[in-house]
Short mmCIF file of C-alpha atoms in Angstrom, two decimals:
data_model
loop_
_atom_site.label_atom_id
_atom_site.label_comp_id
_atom_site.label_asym_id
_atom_site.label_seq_id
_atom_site.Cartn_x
_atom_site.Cartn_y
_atom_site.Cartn_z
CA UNK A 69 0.00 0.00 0.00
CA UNK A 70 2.81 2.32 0.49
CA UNK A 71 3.29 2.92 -3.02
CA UNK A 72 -0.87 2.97 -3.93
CA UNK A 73 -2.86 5.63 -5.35
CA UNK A 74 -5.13 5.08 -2.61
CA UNK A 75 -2.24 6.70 -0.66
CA UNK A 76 -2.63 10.11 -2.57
CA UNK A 77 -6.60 10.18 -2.26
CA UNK A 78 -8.29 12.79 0.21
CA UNK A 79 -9.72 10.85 3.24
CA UNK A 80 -13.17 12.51 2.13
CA UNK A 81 -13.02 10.98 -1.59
CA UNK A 82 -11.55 7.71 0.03
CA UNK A 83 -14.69 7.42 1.82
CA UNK A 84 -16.97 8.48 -0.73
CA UNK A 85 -15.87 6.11 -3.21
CA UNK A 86 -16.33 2.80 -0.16
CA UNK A 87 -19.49 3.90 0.77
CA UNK A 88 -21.36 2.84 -2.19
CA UNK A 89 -20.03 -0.64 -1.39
CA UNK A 90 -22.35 -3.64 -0.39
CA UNK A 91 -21.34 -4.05 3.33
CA UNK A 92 -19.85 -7.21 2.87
CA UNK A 93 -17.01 -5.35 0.69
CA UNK A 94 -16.83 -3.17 3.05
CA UNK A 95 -15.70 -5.43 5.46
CA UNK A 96 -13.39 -7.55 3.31
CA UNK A 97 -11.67 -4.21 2.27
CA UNK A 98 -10.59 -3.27 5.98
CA UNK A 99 -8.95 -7.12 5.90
CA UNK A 100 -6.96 -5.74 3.19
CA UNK A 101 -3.96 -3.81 5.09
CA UNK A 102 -3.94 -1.10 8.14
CA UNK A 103 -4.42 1.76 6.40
CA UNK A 104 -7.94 0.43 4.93
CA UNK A 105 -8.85 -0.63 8.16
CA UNK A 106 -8.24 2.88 10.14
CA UNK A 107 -9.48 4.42 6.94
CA UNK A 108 -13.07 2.47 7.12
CA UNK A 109 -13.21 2.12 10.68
CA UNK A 110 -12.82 6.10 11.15
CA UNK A 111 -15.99 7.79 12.71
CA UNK A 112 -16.73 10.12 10.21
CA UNK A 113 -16.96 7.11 7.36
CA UNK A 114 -19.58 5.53 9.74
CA UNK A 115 -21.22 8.81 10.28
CA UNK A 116 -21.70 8.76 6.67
CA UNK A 117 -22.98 5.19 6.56
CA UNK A 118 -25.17 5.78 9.74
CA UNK A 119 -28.57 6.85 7.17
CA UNK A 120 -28.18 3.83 5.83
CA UNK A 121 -29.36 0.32 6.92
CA UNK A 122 -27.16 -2.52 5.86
CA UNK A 123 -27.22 -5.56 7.60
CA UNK A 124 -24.70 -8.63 6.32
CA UNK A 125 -25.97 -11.82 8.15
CA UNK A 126 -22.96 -14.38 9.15
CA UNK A 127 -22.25 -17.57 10.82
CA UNK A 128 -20.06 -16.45 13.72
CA UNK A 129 -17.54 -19.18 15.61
CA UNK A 130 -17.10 -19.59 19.18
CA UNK A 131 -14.17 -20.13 21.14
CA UNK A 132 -13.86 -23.12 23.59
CA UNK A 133 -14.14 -21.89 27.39
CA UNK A 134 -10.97 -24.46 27.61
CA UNK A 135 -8.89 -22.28 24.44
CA UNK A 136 -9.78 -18.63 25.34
CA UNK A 137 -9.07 -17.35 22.10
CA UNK A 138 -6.13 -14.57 22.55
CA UNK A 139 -6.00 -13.63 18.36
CA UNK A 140 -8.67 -11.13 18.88
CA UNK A 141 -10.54 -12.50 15.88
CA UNK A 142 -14.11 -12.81 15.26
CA UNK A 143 -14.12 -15.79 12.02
CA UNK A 144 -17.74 -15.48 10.01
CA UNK A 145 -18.99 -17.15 7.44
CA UNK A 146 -20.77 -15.61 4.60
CA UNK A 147 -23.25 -17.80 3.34
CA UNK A 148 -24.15 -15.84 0.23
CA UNK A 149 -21.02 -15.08 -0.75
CA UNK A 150 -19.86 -18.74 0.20
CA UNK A 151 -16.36 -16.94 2.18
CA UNK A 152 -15.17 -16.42 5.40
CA UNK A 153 -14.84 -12.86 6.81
CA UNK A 154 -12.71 -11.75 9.73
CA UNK A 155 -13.12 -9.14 12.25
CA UNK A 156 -10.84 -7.47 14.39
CA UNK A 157 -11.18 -7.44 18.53
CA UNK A 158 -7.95 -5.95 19.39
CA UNK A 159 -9.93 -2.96 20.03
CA UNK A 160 -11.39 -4.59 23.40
CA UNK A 161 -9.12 -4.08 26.39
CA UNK A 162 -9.14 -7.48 28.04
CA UNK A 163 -6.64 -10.52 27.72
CA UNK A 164 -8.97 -13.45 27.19
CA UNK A 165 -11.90 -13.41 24.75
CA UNK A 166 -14.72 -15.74 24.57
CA UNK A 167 -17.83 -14.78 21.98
CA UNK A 168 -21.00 -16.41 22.22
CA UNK A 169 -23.75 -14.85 20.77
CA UNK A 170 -25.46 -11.93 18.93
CA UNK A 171 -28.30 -10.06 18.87
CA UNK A 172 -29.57 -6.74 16.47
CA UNK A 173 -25.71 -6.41 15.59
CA UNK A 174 -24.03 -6.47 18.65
CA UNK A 175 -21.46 -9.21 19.79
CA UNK A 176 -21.75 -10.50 23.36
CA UNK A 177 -18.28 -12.34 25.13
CA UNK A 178 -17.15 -13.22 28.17
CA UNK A 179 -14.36 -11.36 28.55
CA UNK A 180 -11.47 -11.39 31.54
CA UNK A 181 -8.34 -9.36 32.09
CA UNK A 182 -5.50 -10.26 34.37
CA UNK A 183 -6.02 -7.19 36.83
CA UNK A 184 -9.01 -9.16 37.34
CA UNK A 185 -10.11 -12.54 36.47
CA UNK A 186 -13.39 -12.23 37.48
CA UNK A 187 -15.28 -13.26 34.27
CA UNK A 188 -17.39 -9.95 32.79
CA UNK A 189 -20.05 -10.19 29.92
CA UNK A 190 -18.93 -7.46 27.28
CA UNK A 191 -20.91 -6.21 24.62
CA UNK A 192 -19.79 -4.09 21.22
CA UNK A 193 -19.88 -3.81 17.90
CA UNK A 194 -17.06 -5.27 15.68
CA UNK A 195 -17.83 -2.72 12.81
CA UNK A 196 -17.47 0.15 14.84
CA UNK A 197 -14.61 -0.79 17.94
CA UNK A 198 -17.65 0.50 20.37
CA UNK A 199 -18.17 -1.76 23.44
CA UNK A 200 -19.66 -1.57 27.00
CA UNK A 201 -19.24 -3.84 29.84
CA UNK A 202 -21.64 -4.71 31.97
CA UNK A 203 -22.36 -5.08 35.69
CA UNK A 204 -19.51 -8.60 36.85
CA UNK A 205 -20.72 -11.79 37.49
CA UNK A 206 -19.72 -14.18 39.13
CA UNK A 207 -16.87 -16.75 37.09
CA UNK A 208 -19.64 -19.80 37.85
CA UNK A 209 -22.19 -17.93 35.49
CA UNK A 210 -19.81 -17.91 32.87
CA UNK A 211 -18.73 -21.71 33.07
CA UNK A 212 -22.72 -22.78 33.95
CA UNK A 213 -25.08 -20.27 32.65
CA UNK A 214 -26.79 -19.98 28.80
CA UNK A 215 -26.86 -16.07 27.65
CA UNK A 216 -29.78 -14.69 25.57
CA UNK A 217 -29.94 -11.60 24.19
CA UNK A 218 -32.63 -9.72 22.22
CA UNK A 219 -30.99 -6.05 22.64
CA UNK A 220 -29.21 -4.13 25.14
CA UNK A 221 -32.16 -4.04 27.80
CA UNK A 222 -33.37 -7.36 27.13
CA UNK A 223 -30.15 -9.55 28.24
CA UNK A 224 -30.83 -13.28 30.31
CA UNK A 225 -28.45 -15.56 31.79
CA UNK A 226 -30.04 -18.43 32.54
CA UNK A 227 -29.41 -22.21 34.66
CA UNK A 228 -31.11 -25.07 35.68
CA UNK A 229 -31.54 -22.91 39.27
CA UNK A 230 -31.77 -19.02 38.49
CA UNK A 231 -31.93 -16.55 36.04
CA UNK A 232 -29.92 -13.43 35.75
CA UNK A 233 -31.70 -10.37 33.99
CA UNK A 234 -29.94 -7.36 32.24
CA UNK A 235 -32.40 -3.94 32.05
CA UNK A 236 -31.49 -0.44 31.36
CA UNK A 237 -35.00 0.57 32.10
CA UNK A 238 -34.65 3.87 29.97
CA UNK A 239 -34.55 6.31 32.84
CA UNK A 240 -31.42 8.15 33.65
CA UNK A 241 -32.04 7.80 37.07
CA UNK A 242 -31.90 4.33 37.38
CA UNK A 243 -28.59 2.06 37.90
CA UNK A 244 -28.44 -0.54 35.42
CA UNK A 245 -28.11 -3.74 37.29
CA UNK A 246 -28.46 -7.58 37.28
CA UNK A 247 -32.27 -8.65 38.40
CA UNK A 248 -31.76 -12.94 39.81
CA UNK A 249 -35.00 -15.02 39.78
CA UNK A 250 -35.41 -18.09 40.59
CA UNK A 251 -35.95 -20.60 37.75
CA UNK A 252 -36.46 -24.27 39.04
CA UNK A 253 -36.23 -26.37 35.98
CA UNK A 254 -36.08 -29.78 36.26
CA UNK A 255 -32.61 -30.23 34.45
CA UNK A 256 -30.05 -28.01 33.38
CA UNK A 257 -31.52 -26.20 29.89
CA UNK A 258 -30.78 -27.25 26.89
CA UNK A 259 -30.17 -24.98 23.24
CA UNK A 260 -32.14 -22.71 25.02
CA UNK A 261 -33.50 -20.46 22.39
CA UNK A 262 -35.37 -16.32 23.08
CA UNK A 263 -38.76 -15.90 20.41
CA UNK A 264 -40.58 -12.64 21.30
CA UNK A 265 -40.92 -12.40 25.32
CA UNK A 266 -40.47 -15.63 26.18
CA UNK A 267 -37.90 -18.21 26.20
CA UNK A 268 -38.23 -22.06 24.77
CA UNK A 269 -35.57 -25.10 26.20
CA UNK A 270 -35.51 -28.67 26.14
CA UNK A 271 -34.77 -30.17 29.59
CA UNK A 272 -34.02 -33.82 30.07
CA UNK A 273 -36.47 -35.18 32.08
CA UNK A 274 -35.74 -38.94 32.12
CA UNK A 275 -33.52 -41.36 34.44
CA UNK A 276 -29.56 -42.04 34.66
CA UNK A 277 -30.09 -44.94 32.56
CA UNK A 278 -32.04 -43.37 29.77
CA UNK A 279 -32.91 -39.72 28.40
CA UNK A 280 -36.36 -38.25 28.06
CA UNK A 281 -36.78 -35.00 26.55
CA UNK A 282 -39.08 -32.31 26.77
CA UNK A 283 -39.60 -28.65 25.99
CA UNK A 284 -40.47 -25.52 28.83
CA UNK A 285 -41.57 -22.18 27.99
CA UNK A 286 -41.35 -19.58 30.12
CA UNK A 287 -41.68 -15.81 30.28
CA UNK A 288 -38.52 -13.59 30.57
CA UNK A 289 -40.01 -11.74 33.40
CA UNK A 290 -42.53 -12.21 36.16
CA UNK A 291 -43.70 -10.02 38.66
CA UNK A 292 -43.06 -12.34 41.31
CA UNK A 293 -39.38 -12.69 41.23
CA UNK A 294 -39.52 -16.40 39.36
CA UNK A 295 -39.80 -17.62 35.81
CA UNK A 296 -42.62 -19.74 35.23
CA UNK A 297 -41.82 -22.66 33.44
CA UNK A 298 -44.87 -24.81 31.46
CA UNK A 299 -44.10 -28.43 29.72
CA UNK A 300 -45.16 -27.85 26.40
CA UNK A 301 -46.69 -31.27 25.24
CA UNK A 302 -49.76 -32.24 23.10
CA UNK A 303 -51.36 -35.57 22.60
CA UNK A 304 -51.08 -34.95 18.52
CA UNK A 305 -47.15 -35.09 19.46
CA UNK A 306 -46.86 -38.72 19.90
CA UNK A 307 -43.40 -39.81 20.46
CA UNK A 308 -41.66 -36.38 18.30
CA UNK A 309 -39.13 -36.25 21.21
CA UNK A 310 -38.53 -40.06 21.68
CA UNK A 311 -37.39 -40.74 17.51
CA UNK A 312 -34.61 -38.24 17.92
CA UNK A 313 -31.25 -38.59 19.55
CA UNK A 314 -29.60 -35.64 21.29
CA UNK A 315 -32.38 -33.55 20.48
CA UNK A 316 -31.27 -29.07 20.15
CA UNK A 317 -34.04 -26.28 19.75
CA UNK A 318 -32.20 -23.49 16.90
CA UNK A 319 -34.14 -20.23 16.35
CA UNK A 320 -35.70 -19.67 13.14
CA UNK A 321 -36.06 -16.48 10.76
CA UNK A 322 -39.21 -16.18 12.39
CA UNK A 323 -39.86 -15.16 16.06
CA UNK A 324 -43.26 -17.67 15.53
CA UNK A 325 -41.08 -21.07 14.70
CA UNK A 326 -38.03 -22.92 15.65
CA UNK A 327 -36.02 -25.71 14.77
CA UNK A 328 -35.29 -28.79 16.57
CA UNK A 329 -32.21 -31.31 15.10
CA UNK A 330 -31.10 -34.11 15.99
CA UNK A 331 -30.24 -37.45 14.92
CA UNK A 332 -32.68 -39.80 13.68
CA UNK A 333 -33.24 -42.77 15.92
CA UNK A 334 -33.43 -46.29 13.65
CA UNK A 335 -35.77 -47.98 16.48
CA UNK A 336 -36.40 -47.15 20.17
CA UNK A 337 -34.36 -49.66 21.59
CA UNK A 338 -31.63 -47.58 23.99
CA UNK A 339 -28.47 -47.67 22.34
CA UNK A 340 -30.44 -47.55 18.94
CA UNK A 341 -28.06 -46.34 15.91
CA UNK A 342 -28.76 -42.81 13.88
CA UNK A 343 -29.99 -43.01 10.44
CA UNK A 344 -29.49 -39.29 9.45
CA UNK A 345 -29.58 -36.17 10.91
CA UNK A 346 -33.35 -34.69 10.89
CA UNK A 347 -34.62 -30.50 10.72
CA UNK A 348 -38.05 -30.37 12.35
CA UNK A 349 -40.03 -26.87 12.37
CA UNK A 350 -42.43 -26.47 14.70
CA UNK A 351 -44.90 -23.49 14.32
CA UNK A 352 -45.88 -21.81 17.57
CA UNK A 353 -49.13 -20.52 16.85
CA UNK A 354 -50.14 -23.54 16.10
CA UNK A 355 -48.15 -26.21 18.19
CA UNK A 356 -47.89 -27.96 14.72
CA UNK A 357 -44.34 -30.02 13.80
CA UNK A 358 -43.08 -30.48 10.19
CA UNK A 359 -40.55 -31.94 8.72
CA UNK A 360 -38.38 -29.26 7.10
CA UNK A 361 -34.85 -31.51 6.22
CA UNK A 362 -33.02 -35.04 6.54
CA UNK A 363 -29.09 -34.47 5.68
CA UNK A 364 -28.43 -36.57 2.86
CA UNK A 365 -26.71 -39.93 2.89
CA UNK A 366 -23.47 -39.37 1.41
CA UNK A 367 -23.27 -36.08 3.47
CA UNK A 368 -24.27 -38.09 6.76
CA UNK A 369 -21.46 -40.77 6.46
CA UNK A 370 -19.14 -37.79 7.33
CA UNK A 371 -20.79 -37.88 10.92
CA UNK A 372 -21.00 -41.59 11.76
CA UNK A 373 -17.47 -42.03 12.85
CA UNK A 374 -17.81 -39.07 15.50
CA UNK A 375 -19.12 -39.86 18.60
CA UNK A 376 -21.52 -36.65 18.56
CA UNK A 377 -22.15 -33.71 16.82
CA UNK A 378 -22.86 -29.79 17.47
CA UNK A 379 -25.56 -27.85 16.06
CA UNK A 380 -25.58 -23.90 15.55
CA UNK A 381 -27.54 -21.36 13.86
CA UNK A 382 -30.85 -19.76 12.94
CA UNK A 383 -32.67 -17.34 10.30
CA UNK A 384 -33.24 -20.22 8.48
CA UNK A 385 -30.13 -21.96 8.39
CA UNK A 386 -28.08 -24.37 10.66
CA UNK A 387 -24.54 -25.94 10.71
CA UNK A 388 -23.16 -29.28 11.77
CA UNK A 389 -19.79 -29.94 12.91
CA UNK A 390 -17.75 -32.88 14.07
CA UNK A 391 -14.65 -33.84 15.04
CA UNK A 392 -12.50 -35.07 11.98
CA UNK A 393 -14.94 -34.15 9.29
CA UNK A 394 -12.91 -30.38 8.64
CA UNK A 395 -15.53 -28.36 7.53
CA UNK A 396 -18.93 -27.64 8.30
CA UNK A 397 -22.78 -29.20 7.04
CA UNK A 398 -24.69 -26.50 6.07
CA UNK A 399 -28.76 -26.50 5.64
CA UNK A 400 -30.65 -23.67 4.42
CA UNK A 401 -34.39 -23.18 3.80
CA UNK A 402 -35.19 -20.72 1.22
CA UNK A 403 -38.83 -18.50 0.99
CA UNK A 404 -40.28 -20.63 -1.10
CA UNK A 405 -40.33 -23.90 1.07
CA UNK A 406 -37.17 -25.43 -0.55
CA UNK A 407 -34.22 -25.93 1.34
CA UNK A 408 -30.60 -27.39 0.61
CA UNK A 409 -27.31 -28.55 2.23
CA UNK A 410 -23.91 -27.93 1.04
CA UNK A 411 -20.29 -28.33 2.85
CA UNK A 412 -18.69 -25.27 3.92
CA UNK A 413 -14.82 -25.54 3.78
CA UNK A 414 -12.17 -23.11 4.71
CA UNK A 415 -12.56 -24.23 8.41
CA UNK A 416 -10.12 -21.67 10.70
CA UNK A 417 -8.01 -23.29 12.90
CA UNK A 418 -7.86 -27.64 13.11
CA UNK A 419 -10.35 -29.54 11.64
CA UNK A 420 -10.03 -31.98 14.90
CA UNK A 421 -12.37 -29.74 17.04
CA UNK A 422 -16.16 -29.31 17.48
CA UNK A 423 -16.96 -25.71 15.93
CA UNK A 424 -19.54 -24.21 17.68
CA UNK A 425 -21.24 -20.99 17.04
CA UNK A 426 -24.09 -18.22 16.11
CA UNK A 427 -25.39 -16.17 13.60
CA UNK A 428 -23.92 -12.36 13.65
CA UNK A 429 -25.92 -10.10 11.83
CA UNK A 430 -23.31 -7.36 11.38
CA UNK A 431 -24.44 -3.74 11.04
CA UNK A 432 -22.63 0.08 11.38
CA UNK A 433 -25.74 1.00 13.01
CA UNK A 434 -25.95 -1.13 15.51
CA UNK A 435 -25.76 1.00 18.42
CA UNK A 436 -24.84 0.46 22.21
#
């Protein structure tokens, strides 16, 4: 770059010229070298992108709480553009990094430093270098709890035991603070998954010897100082939770359906073998399953070897990874009820590991 014409271009007509980009370019460009990046992560180029709403929705990894990731490195996946995009973290003043989910373009890790190793859950914007940390928690929360987000003042940790809930409230008066309710599931939750104002999970409710799932809803927040948990369960279900194996709840597109995979049980005897990995949509208006995929054959080979599998995703796609396999099962359902799988390669890191991970719908305009 030190000999480009970008070099001899205004900042001003440098920024005019990127801003007519799709935001995927956008953030491939500031990949490019450091003077793109400080160029396109200035604030007056997102002031001038700030009118306008561009979203670019990406398959985000997760670290392992057992390899806090220290590259400061978010790694997305495009799926329309079938690459992988990476985002910079080094903006974030802590030493140990662990992402874990998203919500209306914000990234939220758990994030520690070594003036203090108390675990903290940090939230900012990768497009921007904008974060906020909020109230500490305790390091058990962290190693224990599921986080949910649906936007800044609508943040859950939640257990088998408690729930921790995140408010701003809105008035400048009031310290923003951790609210704890109890939650008294009957096993720790499961893929735990936030539609609208209330929150769906799949709890094992069997024996030592044998699993039995089912599904709880409950509301984020009740009035008195406990989530209240119902076993959602119809007669017209007949044995949907018994025919798959290491069943996971994955939010869909829609606020009014979700996902559950898992593999597909040959019989119901208890070390029964997996035919192929199912996609069943349940619509809840309606408290109707479908059908929505089956991973091909050839695809499902890939996975027999491994002694399980993880699941990520949602808006209406989910990935599959295993250990050994080196790159990812994709399924996505299209608008018009059709839906496909394809292999995503490119893998960061060793193919040896389980990926796990989230969808990232990156925005400038996401705010904190």
């Amino acid at each position: 770059m030190d000999s480009s014409p970008f070099n001899n271009l205004p900042q001003d007509t440098l920024h005019q010229i990127f801003c007519h980009l799709p935001l995927r370019q956008i953030a491939a460009a500031k990949c490019v070298c450091k003077a793109l990046r400080a160029a396109l992560s200035s604030a007056s180029f997102h002031h001038l992108l700030h009118s306008q709403s561009r979203s670019l929705p990406l398959l985000a990894l997760k670290t392992s709480h057992r390899h806090v990731s220290t590259l400061l490195n978010l790694h997305s996946f495009d799926p329309a553009a079938n690459q992988w995009l990476k985002f910079s973290l080094s903006f974030l003043p802590f030493a140990g990094l662990h992402p874990i989910t998203s919500s209306n373009g914000l990234l939220y890790l758990w994030a520690s430093s070594p003036q203090n190793p108390q675990k903290a859950l940090v939230v900012c914007n990768p497009l921007t270098a904008r974060f906020k940390t909020l109230p500490l928690l305790g390091s058990a929360w962290s190693r224990h709890g599921a986080v949910l987000a649906g936007s800044l003042t609508a943040v859950l940790v939640l257990t088998e035991l408690a729930v921790l809930y995140y408010s701003e409230n809105g008035n400048p008066n009031f310290t923003p603070n951790w609210l704890k309710f109890s939650s008294n599931l009957p096993s720790k939750p499961r893929s735990p998954v936030l539609a609208s104002d209330f929150i769906l999970t799949l709890c094992d409710v069997g024996s030592p010897w044998r699993s039995q799932w089912a599904m709880f809803k409950g509301r984020i927040v009740d009035t008195d100082k406990a989530m209240q948990w119902v076993r959602q369960e119809r007669r017209e279900w007949g044995d949907i939770f018994d025919i798959l194996k290491r069943p996971r709840l994955v939010k869909a597109g829609s606020d009014r359906k979700v996902y559950m995979v898992g593999g597909l049980k040959s019989s119901y005897a208890l070390q029964s073998a997996c035919t192929t990995i199912l996609v069943l949509r349940l619509d809840l208006d309606t408290l109707e399953w479908e059908e929505a995929g089956r991973m091909p054959l050839e695809m499902y080979r890939c996975f027999v070897e491994s002694s399980k599998f993880k699941v990520f995703g949602g808006g209406d796609r989910v990935c599959f990874s295993a250990k050994r396999v080196g790159r990812l099962a994709l399924w996505e359902e299209f608008g018009d009820g059709k839906n496909a799988w394809r292999w995503v390669d490119g893998l960061p890191g060793s193919g040896d590991v389980l990926s796990r991970g989230f969808v990232f719908e990156a925005r400038l305009d996401a705010v904190l």
